[in-house]
Amino acid sequence: MTDRPALLIRNARILLPDGDFLQGDVLIEGDQIRQVAPEISPDPIGPIAREIDATGLTLLPGAIDPQVHFREPGLEHKEDLRTASHACAKGGVTSFLEMPNTKPLTTTQATLQDKLDRAASKCVVNYGFFIGATADRLPDLITANPVCGIKIFMGSMHGPLLVDEEPILDQIFAMGQQPGQTGYGRLIAVHAENQDRIRQRREQFAGITDPAIHSQIQDNQAALEATQLALKLARKHRRRLHILHMSTGDEANLMRQGKPEWVTCEVTPQHLLLDVSAYETIGTFAQMNPPLRSPEDCAILWQALLDGVIDFIATDHAPHTLEEKAQPYPNSPSGMPGVQTSLPLMLTQAAAGRCTVAQVARWMSTNVAKGFGIPNKGAIAPGWDADLVLVDLDNYRPVLREEMLSKCGWSPFEGWNLTGWPVYTIVGGQVAYENGEVNESVRGRALRFEPTV
């Protein structure tokens, strides 16, 4: 709590923790929610910084994006923490978890602290960082702090961050597994693709410049084999495991057959809403790792998400410049931006009847906070952190390149007509985004992480 005057949101359609909606008011004092009620009288409250009339708007817990690549330090020509956090705020994302493949790599306490210091100086939303697994710096994986988890690239990577040999993977999964040990309960998140299979298929399809071949080179089998290995090691060590950006129906069916309670998985809007046909219309803008899949894969992933087999939604926001994406395949880099459009994309699916607004909030906020051990976030209730977003579910607007705040300046969903665009984004009780403008004076905070075992 702070001494700053209270913020009162009036006349909102409020999503409650049980999934029902309340038409009413929310009182925020400092960085926390104090009261949620059909009507709140300002008389006994004391000074009010401002009132927001939310008539016609829906109030949701702010989205938490558990997988982003914000490129700083070392790759700021693509993106930086300032521009990326602005895109988050405009997209209703109030917290993010960022990956270690920057320059230098985030593999030590010193490089982690550098990122934390950079974020504190320029991020308008809350932030957390992964520590990257390498074969030669294993102790750092359980001593670096604070981290949301250990990131392992089993494939689609080169250099020290590629860890694809089972003996080393087994050693990492075994670390910090006894109560009282340093790093006990620290989550492992894997990019699950079999690098050996990818190498073989790159040779098999060498010389083909159609970007659609990307989905054949890094095929379903490459993803399935790596996910099977990660699951085997998680069961062996009873290790808290998270499967990043699940892309295939094969993996979803594997999880459906018996996912351990200490394993979670996520899917991106891209893998739900785009398929291999996108190469024909947007070319290399559709290129990402793991690749886009068939319409059948999309349908299986959707059903797994609806059934609770898949737990979260993440963007895998990984921007590259227009010039980089214009290179012919295979020189074009894999990755696409996503934080500004992810919540409207999913709320548009809710409006179309494919899911509910409450489900979207669980997938993009509540379940993420629970899965990563982030306390006090993901719900609208007294005593919870005031990370909130007011969205307009009554109007539709297209995705426009010129409105993207990511430094890369494009979106694979350009031209899509979406609803659920944020009107206000509130971070720690402060209005970080309002009607098209980011409040650059707002600063998010470093997220806290409790053991997830």
XYZ file of C-alpha atoms in Angstrom:
453
model
C 0.000 0.000 0.000
C 1.083 3.625 -0.590
C -0.035 7.073 0.462
C -1.305 8.064 -2.970
C -5.040 8.799 -3.235
C -7.425 5.997 -4.110
C -8.650 5.084 -7.581
C -12.333 4.281 -8.033
C -13.642 2.365 -11.045
C -17.381 2.805 -11.466
C -20.087 0.978 -13.400
C -17.872 -1.825 -14.750
C -18.913 -5.320 -15.667
C -16.539 -7.060 -13.249
C -15.322 -10.617 -13.697
C -15.395 -12.241 -10.249
C -13.102 -15.108 -9.159
C -15.948 -17.640 -9.504
C -16.446 -16.720 -13.168
C -19.639 -14.740 -12.667
C -19.982 -11.055 -13.485
C -20.971 -8.186 -11.205
C -22.102 -4.811 -12.457
C -20.477 -2.482 -9.997
C -17.478 -0.618 -8.625
C -13.901 -1.418 -7.617
C -11.932 0.651 -5.117
C -8.141 0.594 -5.362
C -5.883 1.909 -2.614
C -2.178 2.000 -3.328
C -1.328 -1.089 -5.350
C -4.148 -3.311 -4.103
C -7.870 -3.799 -4.507
C -9.681 -2.723 -1.352
C -13.349 -3.265 -2.214
C -15.562 -4.774 -4.910
C -19.269 -3.985 -4.635
C -22.374 -3.095 -6.654
C -21.876 0.496 -5.526
C -19.138 2.146 -3.480
C -19.754 5.472 -1.778
C -16.719 7.777 -1.835
C -17.678 9.527 1.407
C -15.775 7.348 3.921
C -12.892 6.584 1.584
C -10.833 9.734 1.863
C -9.110 11.446 -1.060
C -9.773 9.998 -4.507
C -7.081 10.436 -7.158
C -9.655 9.932 -9.887
C -12.766 8.081 -10.846
C -12.998 6.066 -14.031
C -16.462 5.737 -15.512
C -16.356 2.218 -16.937
C -19.900 2.161 -18.285
C -20.016 -0.328 -21.169
C -16.614 -1.817 -20.315
C -15.639 -5.197 -18.828
C -13.054 -5.391 -16.040
C -10.669 -8.366 -16.148
C -7.512 -9.289 -14.254
C -4.509 -8.099 -16.238
C -3.014 -10.701 -18.541
C 0.271 -12.357 -17.554
C 2.303 -13.416 -20.583
C 4.528 -16.322 -19.534
C 6.748 -16.397 -22.619
C 8.214 -13.356 -24.348
C 11.503 -12.431 -26.024
C 12.033 -8.691 -25.533
C 15.541 -8.666 -27.068
C 17.297 -6.412 -24.530
C 20.235 -6.381 -24.061
C 22.062 -6.868 -27.322
C 19.283 -7.007 -29.904
C 17.567 -3.673 -29.327
C 17.189 -2.993 -33.038
C 14.353 -5.557 -32.939
C 12.773 -4.580 -29.597
C 13.662 -3.255 -26.154
C 12.086 -3.400 -22.719
C 10.533 0.044 -23.076
C 8.815 -0.529 -26.429
C 7.787 -4.066 -25.513
C 6.303 -3.017 -22.167
C 4.371 -0.252 -23.936
C 2.944 -2.860 -26.314
C 2.042 -4.961 -23.266
C 0.176 -2.080 -21.645
C -1.745 -1.329 -24.827
C -2.629 -5.021 -25.104
C -3.809 -5.442 -21.502
C -0.742 -7.470 -20.460
C 0.236 -6.278 -16.971
C 3.079 -8.767 -16.330
C 5.518 -10.710 -18.490
C 8.080 -13.485 -18.115
C 11.051 -12.984 -20.422
C 13.427 -15.501 -21.983
C 17.240 -15.725 -21.687
C 18.356 -15.646 -25.341
C 19.660 -12.083 -25.291
C 23.238 -10.838 -25.728
C 24.781 -11.622 -23.329
C 22.740 -14.693 -22.462
C 20.865 -14.614 -19.152
C 22.771 -17.454 -17.511
C 24.333 -15.860 -14.409
C 23.270 -13.744 -11.454
C 25.077 -10.776 -12.987
C 23.257 -10.949 -16.319
C 19.956 -11.524 -14.525
C 20.526 -8.498 -12.303
C 21.356 -6.391 -15.336
C 17.955 -7.232 -16.825
C 16.178 -6.500 -13.548
C 17.874 -3.103 -13.336
C 17.011 -2.278 -16.947
C 13.375 -3.279 -16.432
C 13.064 -1.223 -13.243
C 14.145 1.867 -15.148
C 11.859 1.580 -18.169
C 9.050 -1.042 -17.919
C 5.500 0.240 -17.439
C 4.314 -3.283 -16.531
C 5.544 -5.968 -14.107
C 8.398 -8.229 -15.095
C 10.123 -11.538 -14.394
C 12.963 -13.389 -16.077
C 14.032 -16.950 -16.816
C 17.563 -18.215 -16.259
C 18.910 -20.088 -19.285
C 20.237 -23.623 -19.037
C 23.649 -24.353 -20.522
C 25.771 -27.469 -20.217
C 28.632 -25.679 -18.435
C 26.917 -23.428 -15.868
C 24.626 -25.830 -14.051
C 24.983 -24.419 -10.488
C 23.670 -21.017 -11.604
C 20.350 -22.617 -12.499
C 19.395 -23.011 -8.844
C 21.273 -20.111 -7.237
C 20.284 -17.176 -9.470
C 17.407 -15.216 -7.941
C 14.710 -14.063 -8.480
C 13.792 -16.163 -11.506
C 10.482 -17.545 -12.693
C 12.115 -20.760 -13.845
C 14.835 -22.510 -15.807
C 14.538 -22.328 -19.600
C 15.846 -25.261 -21.628
C 16.089 -25.089 -25.413
C 15.947 -28.747 -26.462
C 15.903 -27.609 -30.103
C 15.619 -24.616 -32.479
C 18.678 -23.030 -30.911
C 22.422 -22.898 -31.428
C 25.318 -22.102 -29.136
C 25.447 -22.623 -25.371
C 21.660 -22.470 -24.867
C 21.092 -25.622 -26.917
C 20.866 -28.477 -24.411
C 19.762 -31.578 -26.285
C 21.748 -34.437 -24.743
C 19.734 -36.627 -22.389
C 22.468 -37.086 -19.714
C 22.790 -33.312 -19.259
C 19.018 -32.851 -19.321
C 18.699 -35.557 -16.687
C 21.228 -33.751 -14.498
C 19.293 -30.487 -14.760
C 15.980 -32.163 -13.938
C 17.581 -33.704 -10.839
C 18.914 -30.416 -9.426
C 17.268 -28.812 -6.404
C 14.725 -31.549 -5.909
C 15.088 -32.070 -2.161
C 13.230 -29.838 0.343
C 15.640 -27.379 1.865
C 17.989 -27.408 -1.116
C 18.760 -24.175 -2.933
C 16.383 -23.821 -5.850
C 13.928 -26.387 -4.483
C 10.742 -26.411 -6.530
C 12.148 -24.268 -9.343
C 10.136 -24.782 -12.502
C 11.730 -26.043 -15.712
C 10.256 -24.721 -18.974
C 11.235 -26.451 -22.215
C 11.207 -25.554 -25.869
C 10.478 -29.108 -26.974
C 11.836 -29.953 -30.428
C 14.249 -32.765 -31.301
C 17.315 -30.997 -32.685
C 18.787 -34.135 -34.277
C 15.629 -34.677 -36.317
C 15.592 -31.014 -37.343
C 19.219 -31.257 -38.539
C 18.455 -34.332 -40.620
C 15.391 -32.792 -42.208
C 17.202 -29.543 -42.989
C 19.613 -31.606 -45.060
C 16.739 -33.506 -46.661
C 14.935 -30.318 -47.740
C 17.998 -28.151 -48.432
C 17.619 -25.687 -51.285
C 13.864 -25.141 -50.938
C 13.082 -21.436 -50.454
C 9.312 -21.674 -49.952
C 8.828 -20.764 -46.253
C 6.056 -23.375 -46.016
C 8.801 -26.020 -45.941
C 9.614 -24.785 -42.429
C 6.641 -26.714 -41.052
C 7.908 -29.908 -42.714
C 11.503 -29.508 -41.555
C 10.457 -28.944 -37.933
C 7.602 -31.413 -38.158
C 5.141 -32.832 -35.638
C 7.422 -35.745 -34.875
C 10.299 -33.448 -33.866
C 8.029 -31.771 -31.328
C 6.482 -35.001 -30.057
C 9.815 -36.754 -29.470
C 11.197 -33.885 -27.392
C 7.986 -33.563 -25.364
C 8.073 -37.298 -24.677
C 11.640 -36.994 -23.383
C 10.809 -34.017 -21.175
C 7.831 -35.868 -19.720
C 9.981 -38.944 -19.063
C 12.488 -36.883 -17.087
C 9.768 -34.972 -15.222
C 8.202 -38.263 -14.127
C 11.578 -39.731 -13.162
C 12.456 -36.807 -10.893
C 8.897 -35.622 -10.133
C 10.090 -32.285 -11.445
C 7.843 -29.283 -11.991
C 7.764 -29.039 -15.798
C 6.149 -26.579 -18.180
C 5.921 -27.298 -21.918
C 6.208 -24.042 -23.845
C 4.198 -23.178 -26.983
C 2.705 -26.616 -27.634
C 1.980 -26.747 -31.352
C 0.790 -30.215 -32.347
C -2.240 -32.373 -31.838
C 0.166 -35.258 -31.176
C 1.524 -33.513 -28.071
C -1.940 -32.545 -26.883
C -3.104 -36.156 -27.220
C -0.009 -37.315 -25.324
C -0.900 -34.959 -22.479
C -4.503 -36.095 -22.538
C -3.385 -39.685 -21.968
C -2.020 -38.823 -18.544
C -0.424 -35.487 -17.711
C 1.163 -35.565 -14.226
C -0.197 -33.006 -11.788
C 3.207 -31.282 -11.661
C 3.258 -30.681 -15.436
C 1.626 -27.756 -17.256
C 1.612 -26.676 -20.881
C 0.716 -23.631 -22.941
C -0.412 -22.734 -26.437
C -0.069 -19.509 -28.419
C -2.844 -17.658 -30.259
C -0.819 -18.264 -33.416
C -1.042 -22.038 -33.060
C -4.768 -21.792 -32.346
C -5.733 -19.306 -35.046
C -3.165 -19.656 -37.856
C -2.233 -22.794 -39.795
C 0.080 -23.709 -42.660
C -2.168 -21.896 -45.140
C -0.854 -18.617 -43.672
C 2.402 -19.039 -45.603
C 0.430 -18.394 -48.801
C -0.876 -15.028 -47.583
C 1.797 -13.595 -45.265
C 4.913 -15.561 -46.256
C 7.790 -15.372 -43.791
C 5.647 -13.391 -41.329
C 4.122 -16.818 -40.598
C 7.508 -18.356 -39.788
C 8.071 -19.221 -36.127
C 9.471 -21.977 -33.899
C 7.820 -24.367 -33.420
C 6.132 -23.848 -36.773
C 2.490 -23.422 -37.666
C 0.672 -26.713 -38.158
C -2.340 -28.177 -39.957
C -5.964 -27.153 -39.361
C -6.417 -30.555 -37.674
C -3.669 -29.705 -35.182
C -5.348 -26.365 -34.459
C -8.656 -28.111 -33.745
C -7.072 -30.629 -31.368
C -5.203 -27.867 -29.530
C -8.420 -25.890 -29.139
C -10.226 -28.866 -27.644
C -7.326 -29.590 -25.297
C -7.426 -25.979 -24.101
C -11.178 -26.130 -23.525
C -10.841 -29.418 -21.652
C -8.070 -28.176 -19.347
C -5.376 -30.391 -20.861
C -3.576 -27.188 -21.892
C -3.302 -24.736 -19.007
C -2.136 -21.329 -20.279
C -1.954 -19.042 -23.259
C 1.363 -17.339 -24.041
C 2.435 -15.264 -27.015
C 6.081 -16.282 -27.560
C 6.455 -12.619 -28.595
C 9.657 -12.760 -30.671
C 9.898 -9.755 -32.996
C 12.189 -9.251 -35.969
C 12.430 -6.203 -38.211
C 10.631 -5.911 -41.520
C 14.005 -6.003 -43.276
C 14.973 -9.236 -41.530
C 11.654 -10.878 -42.326
C 11.992 -9.825 -45.986
C 14.983 -12.133 -46.458
C 14.249 -15.295 -48.448
C 13.817 -18.564 -46.555
C 15.850 -20.073 -44.890
C 17.693 -16.812 -44.138
C 14.521 -15.243 -42.739
C 14.374 -15.468 -38.918
C 11.640 -17.297 -37.029
C 9.379 -15.387 -34.663
C 6.555 -12.885 -34.531
C 5.228 -10.205 -32.147
C 2.123 -10.873 -30.056
C 1.686 -9.056 -26.743
C -0.459 -6.232 -28.116
C -2.964 -8.481 -29.877
C -3.191 -11.641 -27.740
C -5.991 -10.567 -25.406
C -8.208 -9.056 -28.158
C -7.618 -12.142 -30.300
C -8.849 -14.451 -27.560
C -11.724 -12.207 -26.510
C -12.837 -12.151 -30.141
C -12.946 -15.937 -30.009
C -15.114 -15.651 -26.893
C -17.428 -13.258 -28.712
C -17.681 -15.824 -31.517
C -18.751 -18.495 -29.030
C -15.606 -20.661 -29.120
C -14.967 -20.079 -25.405
C -16.076 -17.706 -22.640
C -14.594 -14.473 -21.355
C -14.043 -16.160 -17.981
C -12.062 -18.946 -19.670
C -9.874 -16.406 -21.448
C -9.097 -14.720 -18.118
C -8.199 -18.062 -16.544
C -5.942 -19.051 -19.442
C -4.217 -15.665 -19.654
C -4.036 -14.627 -16.000
C -5.325 -16.828 -13.176
C -3.745 -20.104 -14.288
C -0.455 -18.439 -15.197
C -0.128 -16.884 -11.733
C -0.884 -20.220 -10.111
C 1.415 -22.211 -12.379
C 4.427 -19.957 -11.859
C 3.815 -19.312 -8.165
C 3.169 -15.583 -8.606
C 1.319 -14.533 -5.448
C -1.645 -12.182 -5.286
C -2.292 -11.857 -9.014
C -4.905 -13.198 -11.402
C -8.169 -12.290 -9.653
C -10.363 -9.295 -8.886
C -10.991 -9.458 -5.147
C -10.168 -7.424 -2.018
C -6.518 -7.775 -1.024
C -5.350 -8.790 -4.491
C -2.920 -6.721 -6.562
C -4.553 -4.042 -8.677
C -3.333 -5.279 -12.070
C -6.443 -4.852 -14.183
C -7.670 -4.178 -17.689
C -10.906 -2.561 -18.847
C -11.860 -3.872 -22.286
C -14.510 -2.915 -24.818
C -16.448 -6.007 -25.894
C -19.079 -4.078 -27.843
C -16.985 -2.704 -30.684
C -14.605 -4.098 -33.282
C -11.459 -2.511 -34.719
C -8.890 -3.889 -37.159
C -5.282 -4.687 -36.339
C -3.311 -1.881 -37.979
C 0.425 -1.881 -38.512
C 0.719 1.810 -37.670
C -0.840 1.214 -34.233
C 1.653 -1.457 -33.163
C 3.907 -0.215 -30.355
C 6.420 -3.043 -30.730
C 9.562 -1.692 -32.349
C 9.279 -4.217 -35.186
C 6.140 -2.431 -36.432
C 4.084 -5.334 -37.796
C 1.689 -8.105 -36.796
C 0.833 -11.455 -38.407
C -2.793 -10.583 -37.664
C -2.779 -7.319 -39.592
C -6.265 -6.582 -40.933
C -8.071 -8.930 -38.515
C -11.159 -7.285 -37.049
C -11.083 -7.759 -33.268
C -13.100 -6.880 -30.208
C -11.954 -6.703 -26.579
C -9.372 -3.991 -27.145
C -8.169 -2.479 -23.841
C -9.368 1.013 -23.017
C -7.569 1.237 -19.650
C -4.717 -0.881 -18.303
C -3.932 -0.553 -14.602
C -0.604 -1.748 -13.181
C -0.129 -1.727 -9.418
C -3.044 0.661 -9.020
C -1.687 3.130 -11.590
C -3.204 3.817 -14.988
C -0.481 2.678 -17.390
C -2.572 2.911 -20.565
C -5.638 5.006 -21.325
C -7.524 5.512 -24.572
C -4.572 5.056 -26.884
C -1.844 6.612 -24.727
C 0.789 4.958 -22.540
C 1.636 6.716 -19.281
C 5.431 6.605 -19.404
C 5.761 7.668 -15.765
C 4.306 4.370 -14.497
C 6.749 1.670 -13.452
C 5.979 -1.990 -12.934
C 7.664 -4.141 -10.324
C 9.782 -7.266 -10.276
C 7.510 -10.260 -9.780
C 7.908 -12.609 -6.815
C 7.884 -16.383 -7.302
C 7.010 -19.039 -4.760
C 8.146 -22.663 -5.155
C 5.980 -24.722 -7.501
C 6.253 -28.379 -6.598
